[in-house]
PDB file of C-alpha atoms in Angstrom:
ATOM      1  CA  MET Q   1    -185.556 163.133 172.173  1.00  0.00           C
ATOM      2  CA  LYS Q   2    -182.679 163.152 174.660  1.00  0.00           C
ATOM      3  CA  LYS Q   3    -180.349 160.163 174.454  1.00  0.00           C
ATOM      4  CA  ILE Q   4    -179.105 159.103 177.883  1.00  0.00           C
ATOM      5  CA  LEU Q   5    -176.494 156.439 178.598  1.00  0.00           C
ATOM      6  CA  ALA Q   6    -176.591 154.649 181.970  1.00  0.00           C
ATOM      7  CA  LEU Q   7    -173.113 153.886 183.302  1.00  0.00           C
ATOM      8  CA  VAL Q   8    -172.060 151.700 186.223  1.00  0.00           C
ATOM      9  CA  LEU Q   9    -168.488 152.252 187.424  1.00  0.00           C
ATOM     10  CA  ALA Q  10    -167.124 149.400 189.550  1.00  0.00           C
ATOM     11  CA  ARG Q  11    -163.462 148.918 190.459  1.00  0.00           C
ATOM     12  CA  LYS Q  12    -162.252 145.654 191.983  1.00  0.00           C
ATOM     13  CA  ASN Q  13    -159.945 147.288 194.519  1.00  0.00           C
ATOM     14  CA  SER Q  14    -161.236 149.761 197.069  1.00  0.00           C
ATOM     15  CA  GLN Q  15    -159.339 151.390 199.885  1.00  0.00           C
ATOM     16  CA  ARG Q  16    -161.572 151.575 202.960  1.00  0.00           C
ATOM     17  CA  LEU Q  17    -163.665 148.451 202.355  1.00  0.00           C
ATOM     18  CA  ARG Q  18    -161.835 145.865 200.292  1.00  0.00           C
ATOM     19  CA  ASN Q  19    -163.705 144.447 197.284  1.00  0.00           C
ATOM     20  CA  LYS Q  20    -166.823 146.279 198.430  1.00  0.00           C
ATOM     21  CA  ASN Q  21    -168.614 146.000 195.079  1.00  0.00           C
ATOM     22  CA  ILE Q  22    -168.867 142.216 195.367  1.00  0.00           C
ATOM     23  CA  LEU Q  23    -169.354 141.870 199.124  1.00  0.00           C
ATOM     24  CA  LYS Q  24    -172.592 140.113 200.030  1.00  0.00           C
ATOM     25  CA  LEU Q  25    -175.616 142.094 201.144  1.00  0.00           C
ATOM     26  CA  LYS Q  26    -178.505 139.769 202.007  1.00  0.00           C
ATOM     27  CA  ASN Q  27    -176.756 136.914 200.194  1.00  0.00           C
ATOM     28  CA  LYS Q  28    -176.360 138.963 197.010  1.00  0.00           C
ATOM     29  CA  PRO Q  29    -173.206 140.729 195.774  1.00  0.00           C
ATOM     30  CA  LEU Q  30    -173.532 144.462 196.314  1.00  0.00           C
ATOM     31  CA  ILE Q  31    -173.286 145.332 192.635  1.00  0.00           C
ATOM     32  CA  LEU Q  32    -176.287 143.151 191.790  1.00  0.00           C
ATOM     33  CA  TRP Q  33    -178.555 145.475 193.767  1.00  0.00           C
ATOM     34  CA  THR Q  34    -177.821 148.165 191.183  1.00  0.00           C
ATOM     35  CA  PHE Q  35    -177.998 145.694 188.280  1.00  0.00           C
ATOM     36  CA  ASP Q  36    -181.411 144.452 189.435  1.00  0.00           C
ATOM     37  CA  LEU Q  37    -182.737 148.019 189.481  1.00  0.00           C
ATOM     38  CA  LEU Q  38    -181.384 148.747 186.014  1.00  0.00           C
ATOM     39  CA  LYS Q  39    -182.953 145.637 184.481  1.00  0.00           C
ATOM     40  CA  LYS Q  40    -186.474 146.817 185.347  1.00  0.00           C
ATOM     41  CA  LYS Q  41    -188.369 147.703 182.194  1.00  0.00           C
ATOM     42  CA  ALA Q  42    -189.350 151.199 183.345  1.00  0.00           C
ATOM     43  CA  ILE Q  43    -185.682 151.977 184.034  1.00  0.00           C
ATOM     44  CA  ARG Q  44    -184.147 150.338 180.952  1.00  0.00           C
ATOM     45  CA  ASN Q  45    -186.536 152.282 178.749  1.00  0.00           C
ATOM     46  CA  LEU Q  46    -185.046 155.555 179.982  1.00  0.00           C
ATOM     47  CA  PHE Q  47    -181.677 154.804 178.395  1.00  0.00           C
ATOM     48  CA  VAL Q  48    -180.242 154.122 174.961  1.00  0.00           C
ATOM     49  CA  ASN Q  49    -177.950 151.586 176.621  1.00  0.00           C
ATOM     50  CA  ILE Q  50    -176.632 150.417 179.991  1.00  0.00           C
ATOM     51  CA  MET Q  51    -172.857 150.150 180.222  1.00  0.00           C
ATOM     52  CA  VAL Q  52    -170.557 148.692 182.889  1.00  0.00           C
ATOM     53  CA  SER Q  53    -166.973 149.912 183.199  1.00  0.00           C
ATOM     54  CA  THR Q  54    -164.827 147.714 185.425  1.00  0.00           C
ATOM     55  CA  ASP Q  55    -161.314 146.360 185.828  1.00  0.00           C
ATOM     56  CA  SER Q  56    -162.703 143.144 187.338  1.00  0.00           C
ATOM     57  CA  ALA Q  57    -163.368 140.005 185.291  1.00  0.00           C
ATOM     58  CA  LYS Q  58    -165.761 138.823 188.021  1.00  0.00           C
ATOM     59  CA  ILE Q  59    -167.872 142.001 187.828  1.00  0.00           C
ATOM     60  CA  LYS Q  60    -167.814 141.808 184.034  1.00  0.00           C
ATOM     61  CA  ASN Q  61    -169.192 138.266 184.291  1.00  0.00           C
ATOM     62  CA  TYR Q  62    -171.924 139.451 186.665  1.00  0.00           C
ATOM     63  CA  ALA Q  63    -173.073 141.890 183.963  1.00  0.00           C
ATOM     64  CA  ARG Q  64    -173.334 139.236 181.243  1.00  0.00           C
ATOM     65  CA  PRO Q  65    -176.694 137.633 182.209  1.00  0.00           C
ATOM     66  CA  TYR Q  66    -178.255 141.114 182.337  1.00  0.00           C
ATOM     67  CA  ARG Q  67    -177.102 141.786 178.767  1.00  0.00           C
ATOM     68  CA  PHE Q  68    -175.543 145.058 179.812  1.00  0.00           C
ATOM     69  CA  LEU Q  69    -172.772 146.422 177.627  1.00  0.00           C
ATOM     70  CA  SER Q  70    -169.413 145.523 179.197  1.00  0.00           C
ATOM     71  CA  PRO Q  71    -167.053 145.330 176.237  1.00  0.00           C
ATOM     72  CA  TRP Q  72    -163.625 145.411 177.917  1.00  0.00           C
ATOM     73  CA  ILE Q  73    -161.640 145.364 181.122  1.00  0.00           C
ATOM     74  CA  ARG Q  74    -160.918 148.967 182.119  1.00  0.00           C
ATOM     75  CA  PRO Q  75    -157.216 149.871 181.649  1.00  0.00           C
ATOM     76  CA  LYS Q  76    -155.042 149.937 184.776  1.00  0.00           C
ATOM     77  CA  ARG Q  77    -154.233 153.604 184.176  1.00  0.00           C
ATOM     78  CA  LEU Q  78    -157.926 154.356 184.761  1.00  0.00           C
ATOM     79  CA  SER Q  79    -158.455 152.010 187.687  1.00  0.00           C
ATOM     80  CA  GLY Q  80    -156.141 153.286 190.404  1.00  0.00           C
ATOM     81  CA  LYS Q  81    -157.161 154.827 193.714  1.00  0.00           C
ATOM     82  CA  ASN Q  82    -156.368 158.341 192.486  1.00  0.00           C
ATOM     83  CA  ILE Q  83    -158.457 158.113 189.316  1.00  0.00           C
ATOM     84  CA  SER Q  84    -161.692 160.083 189.519  1.00  0.00           C
ATOM     85  CA  SER Q  85    -165.090 158.759 188.524  1.00  0.00           C
ATOM     86  CA  GLU Q  86    -165.217 161.539 185.947  1.00  0.00           C
ATOM     87  CA  LEU Q  87    -162.103 160.348 184.102  1.00  0.00           C
ATOM     88  CA  ALA Q  88    -163.346 156.764 184.049  1.00  0.00           C
ATOM     89  CA  ALA Q  89    -166.780 157.936 182.881  1.00  0.00           C
ATOM     90  CA  ILE Q  90    -165.346 160.073 180.073  1.00  0.00           C
ATOM     91  CA  HIS Q  91    -163.235 157.117 178.923  1.00  0.00           C
ATOM     92  CA  ALA Q  92    -166.356 154.935 178.694  1.00  0.00           C
ATOM     93  CA  LEU Q  93    -168.356 157.723 177.105  1.00  0.00           C
ATOM     94  CA  ASN Q  94    -165.755 158.389 174.384  1.00  0.00           C
ATOM     95  CA  TRP Q  95    -165.581 154.685 173.559  1.00  0.00           C
ATOM     96  CA  TYR Q  96    -169.362 154.435 173.327  1.00  0.00           C
ATOM     97  CA  GLU Q  97    -169.717 157.489 171.085  1.00  0.00           C
ATOM     98  CA  ASN Q  98    -166.940 156.296 168.786  1.00  0.00           C
ATOM     99  CA  LYS Q  99    -168.474 152.829 168.548  1.00  0.00           C
ATOM    100  CA  PHE Q 100    -172.192 153.639 168.449  1.00  0.00           C
ATOM    101  CA  GLU Q 101    -173.675 157.135 168.548  1.00  0.00           C
ATOM    102  CA  ASN Q 102    -173.409 160.522 170.194  1.00  0.00           C
ATOM    103  CA  ILE Q 103    -175.485 160.902 173.322  1.00  0.00           C
ATOM    104  CA  ASP Q 104    -176.847 163.871 175.239  1.00  0.00           C
ATOM    105  CA  ALA Q 105    -176.359 162.821 178.849  1.00  0.00           C
ATOM    106  CA  ILE Q 106    -174.796 160.193 181.074  1.00  0.00           C
ATOM    107  CA  PHE Q 107    -176.412 158.790 184.215  1.00  0.00           C
ATOM    108  CA  LEU Q 108    -173.848 157.458 186.697  1.00  0.00           C
ATOM    109  CA  PHE Q 109    -174.865 154.631 189.038  1.00  0.00           C
ATOM    110  CA  GLN Q 110    -172.456 153.764 191.850  1.00  0.00           C
ATOM    111  CA  PRO Q 111    -172.900 150.231 193.270  1.00  0.00           C
ATOM    112  CA  THR Q 112    -172.404 151.580 196.797  1.00  0.00           C
ATOM    113  CA  SER Q 113    -176.013 152.855 196.900  1.00  0.00           C
ATOM    114  CA  PRO Q 114    -178.037 149.615 196.960  1.00  0.00           C
ATOM    115  CA  PHE Q 115    -181.433 150.914 198.091  1.00  0.00           C
ATOM    116  CA  ARG Q 116    -182.342 153.304 195.273  1.00  0.00           C
ATOM    117  CA  PHE Q 117    -186.008 153.649 194.371  1.00  0.00           C
ATOM    118  CA  GLN Q 118    -187.168 153.419 190.779  1.00  0.00           C
ATOM    119  CA  LYS Q 119    -189.181 156.619 191.199  1.00  0.00           C
ATOM    120  CA  ASP Q 120    -186.052 158.616 192.111  1.00  0.00           C
ATOM    121  CA  VAL Q 121    -184.297 157.566 188.899  1.00  0.00           C
ATOM    122  CA  ILE Q 122    -187.356 158.477 186.827  1.00  0.00           C
ATOM    123  CA  GLU Q 123    -187.675 161.826 188.607  1.00  0.00           C
ATOM    124  CA  ALA Q 124    -184.011 162.653 187.991  1.00  0.00           C
ATOM    125  CA  VAL Q 125    -184.467 162.049 184.264  1.00  0.00           C
ATOM    126  CA  LYS Q 126    -187.573 164.263 184.230  1.00  0.00           C
ATOM    127  CA  ILE Q 127    -185.665 167.087 185.918  1.00  0.00           C
ATOM    128  CA  TYR Q 128    -182.792 166.791 183.465  1.00  0.00           C
ATOM    129  CA  LYS Q 129    -185.092 166.869 180.450  1.00  0.00           C
ATOM    130  CA  LYS Q 130    -186.828 169.956 181.793  1.00  0.00           C
ATOM    131  CA  LYS Q 131    -183.766 171.881 182.999  1.00  0.00           C
ATOM    132  CA  ASP Q 132    -180.966 170.492 180.779  1.00  0.00           C
ATOM    133  CA  LYS Q 133    -178.615 170.674 183.775  1.00  0.00           C
ATOM    134  CA  GLN Q 134    -176.753 168.259 185.996  1.00  0.00           C
ATOM    135  CA  VAL Q 135    -179.005 166.478 188.499  1.00  0.00           C
ATOM    136  CA  ILE Q 136    -177.566 165.083 191.733  1.00  0.00           C
ATOM    137  CA  SER Q 137    -179.193 163.316 194.667  1.00  0.00           C
ATOM    138  CA  VAL Q 138    -178.796 164.823 198.129  1.00  0.00           C
ATOM    139  CA  CYS Q 139    -179.828 163.728 201.601  1.00  0.00           C
ATOM    140  CA  SER Q 140    -183.062 165.415 202.671  1.00  0.00           C
ATOM    141  CA  LYS Q 141    -182.103 165.419 206.362  1.00  0.00           C
ATOM    142  CA  LYS Q 142    -179.154 164.668 208.626  1.00  0.00           C
ATOM    143  CA  THR Q 143    -178.165 160.994 208.993  1.00  0.00           C
ATOM    144  CA  TYR Q 144    -175.300 159.201 210.715  1.00  0.00           C
ATOM    145  CA  LYS Q 145    -173.192 159.982 207.626  1.00  0.00           C
ATOM    146  CA  PHE Q 146    -174.637 162.940 205.737  1.00  0.00           C
ATOM    147  CA  LYS Q 147    -175.633 166.476 206.590  1.00  0.00           C
ATOM    148  CA  LYS Q 148    -178.886 167.894 205.273  1.00  0.00           C
ATOM    149  CA  ASN Q 149    -178.614 168.613 201.532  1.00  0.00           C
ATOM    150  CA  GLN Q 150    -175.229 166.866 201.284  1.00  0.00           C
ATOM    151  CA  ILE Q 151    -174.563 164.816 198.129  1.00  0.00           C
ATOM    152  CA  ASN Q 152    -175.260 161.174 199.000  1.00  0.00           C
ATOM    153  CA  GLY Q 153    -173.668 159.386 196.025  1.00  0.00           C
ATOM    154  CA  SER Q 154    -176.820 157.701 194.753  1.00  0.00           C
ATOM    155  CA  LEU Q 155    -177.666 159.553 191.521  1.00  0.00           C
ATOM    156  CA  TYR Q 156    -175.528 161.638 189.163  1.00  0.00           C
ATOM    157  CA  LEU Q 157    -176.970 162.730 185.822  1.00  0.00           C
ATOM    158  CA  SER Q 158    -174.955 165.063 183.622  1.00  0.00           C
ATOM    159  CA  PRO Q 159    -175.256 166.546 180.145  1.00  0.00           C
ATOM    160  CA  VAL Q 160    -172.329 165.209 178.132  1.00  0.00           C
ATOM    161  CA  ASP Q 161    -171.067 168.649 177.136  1.00  0.00           C
ATOM    162  CA  VAL Q 162    -170.851 169.749 180.783  1.00  0.00           C
ATOM    163  CA  LEU Q 163    -169.034 166.590 181.860  1.00  0.00           C
ATOM    164  CA  LYS Q 164    -166.502 166.787 179.044  1.00  0.00           C
ATOM    165  CA  LYS Q 165    -165.837 170.502 179.483  1.00  0.00           C
ATOM    166  CA  PHE Q 166    -165.596 170.706 183.273  1.00  0.00           C
ATOM    167  CA  LYS Q 167    -164.559 167.098 184.092  1.00  0.00           C
ATOM    168  CA  THR Q 168    -167.020 166.910 186.972  1.00  0.00           C
ATOM    169  CA  PHE Q 169    -170.435 165.502 187.809  1.00  0.00           C
ATOM    170  CA  LYS Q 170    -170.822 168.241 190.438  1.00  0.00           C
ATOM    171  CA  LYS Q 171    -170.494 171.606 188.716  1.00  0.00           C
ATOM    172  CA  ASN Q 172    -171.873 174.519 190.729  1.00  0.00           C
ATOM    173  CA  GLY Q 173    -175.532 175.178 189.964  1.00  0.00           C
ATOM    174  CA  PHE Q 174    -176.660 171.568 189.634  1.00  0.00           C
ATOM    175  CA  GLU Q 175    -180.274 170.600 190.293  1.00  0.00           C
ATOM    176  CA  LYS Q 176    -180.934 168.688 193.510  1.00  0.00           C
ATOM    177  CA  ILE Q 177    -183.175 165.689 193.907  1.00  0.00           C
ATOM    178  CA  LYS Q 178    -183.830 165.133 197.598  1.00  0.00           C
ATOM    179  CA  ILE Q 179    -183.760 161.547 198.837  1.00  0.00           C
ATOM    180  CA  GLN Q 180    -186.102 161.141 201.784  1.00  0.00           C
ATOM    181  CA  SER Q 181    -185.779 157.803 203.561  1.00  0.00           C
ATOM    182  CA  TYR Q 182    -182.863 156.653 205.708  1.00  0.00           C
ATOM    183  CA  SER Q 183    -182.256 153.487 203.672  1.00  0.00           C
ATOM    184  CA  ARG Q 184    -182.078 155.298 200.334  1.00  0.00           C
ATOM    185  CA  ASN Q 185    -179.314 157.498 201.759  1.00  0.00           C
ATOM    186  CA  ILE Q 186    -177.076 154.545 202.630  1.00  0.00           C
ATOM    187  CA  ASP Q 187    -173.710 154.799 200.823  1.00  0.00           C
ATOM    188  CA  ILE Q 188    -171.403 151.838 201.442  1.00  0.00           C
ATOM    189  CA  ASP Q 189    -167.749 152.863 201.679  1.00  0.00           C
ATOM    190  CA  THR Q 190    -166.781 151.483 205.081  1.00  0.00           C
ATOM    191  CA  ALA Q 191    -167.456 148.455 207.282  1.00  0.00           C
ATOM    192  CA  ASN Q 192    -169.757 150.650 209.368  1.00  0.00           C
ATOM    193  CA  ASP Q 193    -171.781 151.558 206.271  1.00  0.00           C
ATOM    194  CA  LEU Q 194    -172.091 147.880 205.353  1.00  0.00           C
ATOM    195  CA  GLU Q 195    -173.282 147.051 208.858  1.00  0.00           C
ATOM    196  CA  LYS Q 196    -175.990 149.742 208.604  1.00  0.00           C
ATOM    197  CA  ALA Q 197    -177.104 148.298 205.249  1.00  0.00           C
ATOM    198  CA  GLN Q 198    -177.177 144.739 206.593  1.00  0.00           C
ATOM    199  CA  LYS Q 199    -179.427 145.822 209.451  1.00  0.00           C
ATOM    200  CA  ILE Q 200    -181.844 147.350 206.937  1.00  0.00           C
TER     201      ILE Q 200
END
C-alpha cells in the first residue's frame, strides 16, 4: 500500500499579494478553504498524515483545531521569497521521515487554490497509484490567466524518490489531470485573482 503524505506550504510574506494566505475569502481566511477540504473523511483517508509547513504563528494556530501536524515554525532560511516550494517540501519531508516513517509520495496543496473538488484529489491519487509518476493539475481550456494545458497550481503529487533526486514537482513526463471548471482553475497570487475568486 502506497503511503502518501499531504503537505500544505504557507508562508506569511508574499510578494504580489501581501499576506495572501490569510486574506478573507467569503469571510474565511484563504488557507481555511484548503484545510476544510483536507478534513473531509474521504480525503483524510488517502493520507498517512496531513502536515502544515509555515513560518507564521497565526497559520500554525489555524491548523491546530484541525489536528493537522504542524510541529514547528519553518526556519527563516527556508521562508524567503527565493526559496522554492520543492526545498521547503523536502525539508518537511525529511523531518517527517526521521520522526515517523518513510513514505512513498507527497501531495502538495497550495492555499492559493481555494475551489478544489474532492473528486480531483481522489483522481490524482488513483493516477499516481496506477502510473507511479508525478501527477499535476492543468487547466483544461484557456482562462483569463492560464493557457490550455498550463499547470494551474492546484494539485502536485510526486513520488518521494523523484522529488528528492530532481528537486522538482514538475519533472518532464508527468501525468496530467485536467481541471475543467473556471472556478477550480482560480489561483490567487494577485489582487486581480482575489477579485475573481470573490466574485465566484
